[in-house]
Amino acid sequence: MVTKMSERAQGATEYLLMLGAVLALVAGIVASIFLASQTLGSNVGGQIDNVMDNVVIPSLVGALF
């Protein structure tokens, strides 16, 4: 015979398990976004440095002479 108290305990346990699963999923998504943004930021930073070294600075030097 299942009592009212054990039904509540089972419902609370199921709720906490679902909450844990959702939190783990959200943490995985946030970590993926964070890692992707770091990689993207380093690629963009490299492209900016490349443009500065090959286009902007030589143009400025050429304008001075």
PDB file of C-alpha atoms in Angstrom, residues 5-56:
ATOM      1  CA  MET A   5       3.584  10.744   1.933  1.00  0.00           C
ATOM      2  CA  SER A   6       5.519   8.327  -0.293  1.00  0.00           C
ATOM      3  CA  GLU A   7       3.622   9.584  -3.356  1.00  0.00           C
ATOM      4  CA  ARG A   8       4.712  13.121  -2.493  1.00  0.00           C
ATOM      5  CA  ALA A   9       8.289  11.992  -1.958  1.00  0.00           C
ATOM      6  CA  GLN A  10       8.277  10.226  -5.315  1.00  0.00           C
ATOM      7  CA  GLY A  11       6.850  13.341  -7.006  1.00  0.00           C
ATOM      8  CA  ALA A  12       9.497  15.535  -5.398  1.00  0.00           C
ATOM      9  CA  THR A  13      12.258  13.132  -6.448  1.00  0.00           C
ATOM     10  CA  GLU A  14      11.001  13.052 -10.037  1.00  0.00           C
ATOM     11  CA  TYR A  15      10.806  16.860 -10.064  1.00  0.00           C
ATOM     12  CA  LEU A  16      14.372  17.189  -8.787  1.00  0.00           C
ATOM     13  CA  LEU A  17      15.638  14.686 -11.348  1.00  0.00           C
ATOM     14  CA  MET A  18      13.964  16.604 -14.181  1.00  0.00           C
ATOM     15  CA  LEU A  19      15.322  19.876 -12.813  1.00  0.00           C
ATOM     16  CA  GLY A  20      18.816  18.376 -12.659  1.00  0.00           C
ATOM     17  CA  ALA A  21      18.540  17.159 -16.252  1.00  0.00           C
ATOM     18  CA  VAL A  22      17.426  20.598 -17.450  1.00  0.00           C
ATOM     19  CA  LEU A  23      20.228  22.319 -15.544  1.00  0.00           C
ATOM     20  CA  ALA A  24      22.802  19.911 -17.004  1.00  0.00           C
ATOM     21  CA  LEU A  25      21.461  20.613 -20.504  1.00  0.00           C
ATOM     22  CA  VAL A  26      21.587  24.377 -19.971  1.00  0.00           C
ATOM     23  CA  ALA A  27      25.130  24.124 -18.577  1.00  0.00           C
ATOM     24  CA  GLY A  28      26.204  22.183 -21.675  1.00  0.00           C
ATOM     25  CA  ILE A  29      24.685  24.778 -23.994  1.00  0.00           C
ATOM     26  CA  VAL A  30      26.305  27.665 -22.095  1.00  0.00           C
ATOM     27  CA  ALA A  31      29.696  25.934 -22.162  1.00  0.00           C
ATOM     28  CA  SER A  32      29.378  25.307 -25.918  1.00  0.00           C
ATOM     29  CA  ILE A  33      28.499  28.942 -26.571  1.00  0.00           C
ATOM     30  CA  PHE A  34      31.384  30.126 -24.390  1.00  0.00           C
ATOM     31  CA  LEU A  35      33.928  27.926 -26.160  1.00  0.00           C
ATOM     32  CA  ALA A  36      32.601  28.873 -29.604  1.00  0.00           C
ATOM     33  CA  SER A  37      32.748  32.583 -28.789  1.00  0.00           C
ATOM     34  CA  GLN A  38      36.352  32.274 -27.588  1.00  0.00           C
ATOM     35  CA  THR A  39      37.351  30.524 -30.798  1.00  0.00           C
ATOM     36  CA  LEU A  40      35.478  33.061 -32.907  1.00  0.00           C
ATOM     37  CA  GLY A  41      37.044  35.944 -30.983  1.00  0.00           C
ATOM     38  CA  SER A  42      40.568  34.658 -31.557  1.00  0.00           C
ATOM     39  CA  ASN A  43      39.870  34.175 -35.293  1.00  0.00           C
ATOM     40  CA  VAL A  44      38.464  37.705 -35.620  1.00  0.00           C
ATOM     41  CA  GLY A  45      41.379  39.106 -33.624  1.00  0.00           C
ATOM     42  CA  GLY A  46      43.820  37.343 -35.954  1.00  0.00           C
ATOM     43  CA  GLN A  47      42.075  38.745 -39.015  1.00  0.00           C
ATOM     44  CA  ILE A  48      42.174  42.262 -37.559  1.00  0.00           C
ATOM     45  CA  ASP A  49      45.905  41.924 -36.849  1.00  0.00           C
ATOM     46  CA  ASN A  50      46.456  40.611 -40.380  1.00  0.00           C
ATOM     47  CA  VAL A  51      44.609  43.569 -41.942  1.00  0.00           C
ATOM     48  CA  MET A  52      46.496  46.017 -39.720  1.00  0.00           C
ATOM     49  CA  ASP A  53      49.864  44.525 -40.665  1.00  0.00           C
ATOM     50  CA  ASN A  54      49.216  44.150 -44.395  1.00  0.00           C
ATOM     51  CA  VAL A  55      46.863  46.996 -45.340  1.00  0.00           C
ATOM     52  CA  VAL A  56      46.490  49.778 -42.811  1.00  0.00           C
TER      53      VAL A  56
END
